[in-house]
Short mmCIF file of C-alpha atoms in Angstrom, two decimals:
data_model
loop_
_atom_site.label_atom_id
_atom_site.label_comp_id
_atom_site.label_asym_id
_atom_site.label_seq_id
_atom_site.Cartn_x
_atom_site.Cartn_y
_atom_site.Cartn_z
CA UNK A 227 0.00 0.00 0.00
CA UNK A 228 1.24 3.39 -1.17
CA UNK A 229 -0.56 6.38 0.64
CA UNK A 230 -0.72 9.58 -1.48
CA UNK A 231 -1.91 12.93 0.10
CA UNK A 232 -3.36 15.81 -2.28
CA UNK A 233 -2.98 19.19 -0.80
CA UNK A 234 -3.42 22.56 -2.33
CA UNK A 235 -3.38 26.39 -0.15
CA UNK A 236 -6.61 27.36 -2.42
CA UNK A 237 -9.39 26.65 0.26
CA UNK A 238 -12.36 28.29 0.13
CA UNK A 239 -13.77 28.12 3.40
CA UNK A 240 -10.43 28.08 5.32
CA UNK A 241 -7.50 29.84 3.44
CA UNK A 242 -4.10 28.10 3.73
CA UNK A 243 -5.52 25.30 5.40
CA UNK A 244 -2.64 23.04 4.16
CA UNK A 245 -0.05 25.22 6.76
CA UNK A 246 -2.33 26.09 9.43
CA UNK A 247 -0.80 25.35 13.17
CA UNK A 248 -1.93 22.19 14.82
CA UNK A 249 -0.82 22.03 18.01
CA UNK A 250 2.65 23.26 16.77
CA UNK A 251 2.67 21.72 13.36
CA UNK A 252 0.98 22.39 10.40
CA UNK A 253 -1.62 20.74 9.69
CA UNK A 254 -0.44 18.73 6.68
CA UNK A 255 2.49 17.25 8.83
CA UNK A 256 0.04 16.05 11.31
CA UNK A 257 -1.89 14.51 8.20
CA UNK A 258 1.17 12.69 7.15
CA UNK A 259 2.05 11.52 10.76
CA UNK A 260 -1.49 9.90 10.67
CA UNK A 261 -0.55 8.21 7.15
CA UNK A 262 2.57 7.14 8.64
CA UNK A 263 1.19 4.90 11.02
CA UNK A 264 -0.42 2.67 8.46
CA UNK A 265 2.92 1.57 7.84
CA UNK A 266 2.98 2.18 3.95
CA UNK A 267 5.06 1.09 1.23
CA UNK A 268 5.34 4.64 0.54
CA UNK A 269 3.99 7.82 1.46
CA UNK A 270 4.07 11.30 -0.01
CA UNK A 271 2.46 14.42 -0.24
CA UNK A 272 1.43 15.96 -3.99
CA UNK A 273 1.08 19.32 -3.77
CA UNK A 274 1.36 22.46 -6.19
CA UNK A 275 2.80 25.42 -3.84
CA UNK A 276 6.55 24.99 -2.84
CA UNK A 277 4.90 26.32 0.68
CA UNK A 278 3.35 22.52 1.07
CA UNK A 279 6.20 20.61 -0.22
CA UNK A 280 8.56 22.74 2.24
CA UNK A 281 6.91 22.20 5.33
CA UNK A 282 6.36 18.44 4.54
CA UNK A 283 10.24 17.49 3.77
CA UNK A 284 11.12 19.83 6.39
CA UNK A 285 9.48 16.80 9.02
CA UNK A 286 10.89 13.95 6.94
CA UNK A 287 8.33 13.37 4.27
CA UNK A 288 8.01 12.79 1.09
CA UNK A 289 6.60 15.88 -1.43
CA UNK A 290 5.76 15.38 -4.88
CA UNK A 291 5.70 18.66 -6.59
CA UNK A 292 2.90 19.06 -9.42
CA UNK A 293 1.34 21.58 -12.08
CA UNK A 294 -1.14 24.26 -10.49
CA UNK A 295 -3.99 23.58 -13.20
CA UNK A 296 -4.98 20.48 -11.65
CA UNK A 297 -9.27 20.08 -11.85
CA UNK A 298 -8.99 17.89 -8.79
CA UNK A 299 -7.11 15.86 -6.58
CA UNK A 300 -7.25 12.88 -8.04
CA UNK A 301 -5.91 14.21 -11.03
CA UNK A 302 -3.19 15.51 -8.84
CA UNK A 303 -2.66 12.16 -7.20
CA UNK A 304 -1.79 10.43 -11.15
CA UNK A 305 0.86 13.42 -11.74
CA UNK A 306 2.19 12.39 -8.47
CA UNK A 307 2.18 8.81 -8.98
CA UNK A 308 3.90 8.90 -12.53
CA UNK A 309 6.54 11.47 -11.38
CA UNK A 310 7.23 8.63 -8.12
CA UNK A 311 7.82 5.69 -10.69
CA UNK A 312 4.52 3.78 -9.40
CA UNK A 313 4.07 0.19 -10.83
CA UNK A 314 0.67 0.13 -12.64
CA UNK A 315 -0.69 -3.21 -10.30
CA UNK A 316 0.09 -1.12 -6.83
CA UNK A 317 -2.37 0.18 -4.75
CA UNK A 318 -2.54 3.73 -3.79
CA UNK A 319 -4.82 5.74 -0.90
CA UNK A 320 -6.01 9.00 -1.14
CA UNK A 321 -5.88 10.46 2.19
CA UNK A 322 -7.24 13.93 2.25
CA UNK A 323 -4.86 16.77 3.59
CA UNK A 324 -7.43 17.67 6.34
CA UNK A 325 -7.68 14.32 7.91
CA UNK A 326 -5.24 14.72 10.82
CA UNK A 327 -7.83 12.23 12.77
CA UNK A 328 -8.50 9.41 10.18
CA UNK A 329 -7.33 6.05 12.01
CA UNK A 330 -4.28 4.43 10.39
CA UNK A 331 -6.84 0.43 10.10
CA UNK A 332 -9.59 2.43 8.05
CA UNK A 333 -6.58 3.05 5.65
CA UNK A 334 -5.26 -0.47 5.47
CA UNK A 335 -8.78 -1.63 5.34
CA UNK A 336 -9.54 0.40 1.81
CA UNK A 337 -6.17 -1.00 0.53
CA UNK A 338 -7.20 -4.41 1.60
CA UNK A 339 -10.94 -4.27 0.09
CA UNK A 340 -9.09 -3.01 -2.95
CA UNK A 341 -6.60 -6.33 -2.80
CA UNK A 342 -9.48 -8.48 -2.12
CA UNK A 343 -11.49 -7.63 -5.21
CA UNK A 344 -9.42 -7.25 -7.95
CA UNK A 345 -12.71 -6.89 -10.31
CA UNK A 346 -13.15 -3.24 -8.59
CA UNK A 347 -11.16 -0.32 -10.00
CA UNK A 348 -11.44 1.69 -6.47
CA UNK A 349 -12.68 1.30 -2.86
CA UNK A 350 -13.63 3.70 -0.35
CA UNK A 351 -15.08 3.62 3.19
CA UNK A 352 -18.80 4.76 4.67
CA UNK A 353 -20.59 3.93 8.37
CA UNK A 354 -24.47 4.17 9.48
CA UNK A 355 -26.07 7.44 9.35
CA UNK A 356 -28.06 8.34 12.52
CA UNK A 357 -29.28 10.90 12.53
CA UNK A 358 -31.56 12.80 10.84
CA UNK A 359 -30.43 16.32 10.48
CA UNK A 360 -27.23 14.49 8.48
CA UNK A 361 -29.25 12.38 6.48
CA UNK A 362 -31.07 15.80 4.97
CA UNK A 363 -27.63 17.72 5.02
CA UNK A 364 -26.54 18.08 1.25
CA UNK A 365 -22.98 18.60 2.33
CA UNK A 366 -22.83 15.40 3.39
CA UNK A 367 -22.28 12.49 0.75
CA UNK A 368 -24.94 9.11 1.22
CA UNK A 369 -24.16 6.04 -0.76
CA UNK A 370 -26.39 2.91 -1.76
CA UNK A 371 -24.50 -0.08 -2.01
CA UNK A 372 -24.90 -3.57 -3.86
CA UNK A 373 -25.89 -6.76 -1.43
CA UNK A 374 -22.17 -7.44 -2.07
CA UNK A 375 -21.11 -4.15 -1.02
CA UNK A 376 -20.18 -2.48 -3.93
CA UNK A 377 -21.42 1.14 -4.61
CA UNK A 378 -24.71 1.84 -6.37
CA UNK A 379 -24.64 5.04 -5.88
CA UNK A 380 -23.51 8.13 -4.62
CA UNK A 381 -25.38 11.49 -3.68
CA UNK A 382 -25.72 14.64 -1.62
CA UNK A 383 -29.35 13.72 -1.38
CA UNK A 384 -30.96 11.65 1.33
CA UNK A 385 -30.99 8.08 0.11
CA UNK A 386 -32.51 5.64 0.18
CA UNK A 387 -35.41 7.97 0.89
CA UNK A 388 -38.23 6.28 3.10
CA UNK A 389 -41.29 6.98 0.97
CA UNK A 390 -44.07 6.69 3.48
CA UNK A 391 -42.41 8.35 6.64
CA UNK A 392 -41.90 12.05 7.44
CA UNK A 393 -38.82 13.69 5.52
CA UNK A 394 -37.94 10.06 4.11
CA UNK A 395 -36.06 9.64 7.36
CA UNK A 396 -35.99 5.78 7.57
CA UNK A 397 -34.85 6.09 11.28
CA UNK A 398 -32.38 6.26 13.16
CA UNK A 399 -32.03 2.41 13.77
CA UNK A 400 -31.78 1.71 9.71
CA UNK A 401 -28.75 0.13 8.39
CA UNK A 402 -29.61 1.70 5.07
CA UNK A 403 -28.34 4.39 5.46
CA UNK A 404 -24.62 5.45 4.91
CA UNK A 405 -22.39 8.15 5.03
CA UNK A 406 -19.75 8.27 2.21
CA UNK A 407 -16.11 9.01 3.65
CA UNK A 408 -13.88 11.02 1.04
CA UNK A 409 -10.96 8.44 0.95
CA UNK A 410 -10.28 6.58 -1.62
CA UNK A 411 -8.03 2.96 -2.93
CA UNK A 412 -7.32 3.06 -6.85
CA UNK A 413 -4.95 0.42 -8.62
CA UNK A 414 -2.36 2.93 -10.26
CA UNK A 415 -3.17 1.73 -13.75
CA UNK A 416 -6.70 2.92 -13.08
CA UNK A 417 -5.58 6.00 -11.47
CA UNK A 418 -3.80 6.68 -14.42
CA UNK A 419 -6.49 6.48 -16.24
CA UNK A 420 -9.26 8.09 -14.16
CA UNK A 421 -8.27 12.04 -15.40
CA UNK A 422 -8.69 10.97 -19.05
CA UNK A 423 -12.32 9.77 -18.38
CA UNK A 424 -14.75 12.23 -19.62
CA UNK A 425 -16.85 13.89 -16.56
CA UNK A 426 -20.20 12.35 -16.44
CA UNK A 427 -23.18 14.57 -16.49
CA UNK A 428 -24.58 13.77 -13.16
CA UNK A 429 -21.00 14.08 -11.90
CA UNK A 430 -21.26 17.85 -12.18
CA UNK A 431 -24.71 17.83 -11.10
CA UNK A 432 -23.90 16.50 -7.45
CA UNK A 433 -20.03 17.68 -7.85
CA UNK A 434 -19.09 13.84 -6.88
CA UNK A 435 -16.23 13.03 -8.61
CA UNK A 436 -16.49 9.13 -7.80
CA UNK A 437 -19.62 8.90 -9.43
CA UNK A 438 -17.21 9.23 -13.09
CA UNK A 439 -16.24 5.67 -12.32
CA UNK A 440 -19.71 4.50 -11.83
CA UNK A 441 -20.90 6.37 -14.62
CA UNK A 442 -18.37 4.49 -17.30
CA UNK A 443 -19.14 1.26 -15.68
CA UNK A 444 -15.90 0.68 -13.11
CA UNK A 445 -17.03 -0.54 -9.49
CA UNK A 446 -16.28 0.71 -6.11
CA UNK A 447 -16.11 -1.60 -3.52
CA UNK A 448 -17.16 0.19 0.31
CA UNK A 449 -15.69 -1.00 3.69
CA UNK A 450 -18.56 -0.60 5.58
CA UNK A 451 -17.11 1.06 8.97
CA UNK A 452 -19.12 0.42 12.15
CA UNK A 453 -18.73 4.32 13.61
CA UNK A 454 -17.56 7.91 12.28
CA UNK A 455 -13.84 7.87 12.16
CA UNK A 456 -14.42 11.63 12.70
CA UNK A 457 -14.70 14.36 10.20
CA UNK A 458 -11.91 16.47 8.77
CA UNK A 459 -11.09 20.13 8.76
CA UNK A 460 -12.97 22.46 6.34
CA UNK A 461 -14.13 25.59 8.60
CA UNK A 462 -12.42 27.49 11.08
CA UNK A 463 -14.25 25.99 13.81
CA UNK A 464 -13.71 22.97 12.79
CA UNK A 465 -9.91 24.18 13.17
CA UNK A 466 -11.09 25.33 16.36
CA UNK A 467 -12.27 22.05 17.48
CA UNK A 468 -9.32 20.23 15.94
CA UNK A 469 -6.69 22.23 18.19
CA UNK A 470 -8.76 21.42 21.33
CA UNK A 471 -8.64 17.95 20.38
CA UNK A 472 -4.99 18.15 20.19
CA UNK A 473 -4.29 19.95 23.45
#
């Protein structure tokens, strides 16, 4: 398993968020740190701003520096992987740059999942939804999956939607319902690959990247996760929560 972390200073909601202090490090170290203790063939971080790439070989890591005009990071993450020399049968992780938090087994889990089901071009992680206020909240992602546990589909709406009860809420003892974690397992070859896929219409619609692969008929496999491994950092208070965490 090879562990690849996109990171760019362009955030909207929290500028810089790549370099903000976490407890005395910036917040993309501590993101690495986390990767590191998955134990992975290789980790790096692929970044576009010298800034990033810096800080991260400045604490012993690995930086991959790529071009600026990236449309996401996954398109970031197959610059990165061709300018590291990656075999196309290897499995990579997409670890987020704000996920100082996620645990080091959900990562070897999505690289296993991928392993295990060679059919699958990706993997990816989700856990039960229990609430109802997240199940309406379009900001965060629900997938349907197979009976074999492969995606069906992803959305920002509530699904599966309960017809017959109030707000479609099926309740908050359903196993139906899932929330979508933004990590990802890709085989290299695929992840090669992936950028050069044209965007699918309902891709843009939802602004779900993943759903591409659906859409041109590759399959996801989800690790089904038993509890919230914790959300990242997008906001300032969610920075604000982070360092409390920390201290």
């Amino acid at each position: 398993m090879n562990i690849l972390i996109p990171a760019r200073m362009a955030s909207t909601r929290l500028p810089g968020k790549p370099l903000a202090d976490l407890a005395g490090k910036p917040m993309i170290v501590r993101v690495a740190e986390a990767a590191a203790r998955a134990n992975p063939d290789r980790l790096a971080v692929a970044t576009d701003d010298q800034r990033i790439a810096d800080a991260v070989r400045a604490a012993g890591f690995e930086a991959v520096l790529t071009r600026a005009d990236h449309a996401s990071g996954t398109d970031r993450l197959a610059e990165a992987a061709q300018a590291m020399g990656l075999d196309d049968a290897q499995i990579v992780v997409n670890l987020q740059g704000d996920e100082p938090f996620m645990p080091p087994t959900i990562l070897q889990q999505v690289a296993d999942a991928l392993e295990a089901h060679r059919e699958c071009a990706m993997s990816t992680a989700a856990h039960p939804i229990h609430d109802q206020a997240e199940f309406l909240n379009p900001n965060v992602v629900k997938v349907v999956c197979r009976q074999d546990g492969r995606a069906l589909y992803f959305s920002r709406a509530p699904i599966p939607l309960a017809r017959d009860r109030a707000n479609g809420w099926p309740g908050a003892d359903s196993d139906q319902v899932l929330r979508h974690i933004g990590l990802y397992g890709y085989r290299v070859g695929f992840l090669r690959r992936f950028p050069m896929l044209p965007a699918a219409p309902i891709e843009a619609l939802e602004s779900l990247e993943q759903i591409r692969a659906l859409w041109h008929g590759h399959e996801i496999m989800v690790v089904r996760l038993d509890a919230d491994p914790g959300a990242g950092i997008d906001t300032p208070d969610d920075l604000v929560r982070a360092r409390a965490r920390l201290a």
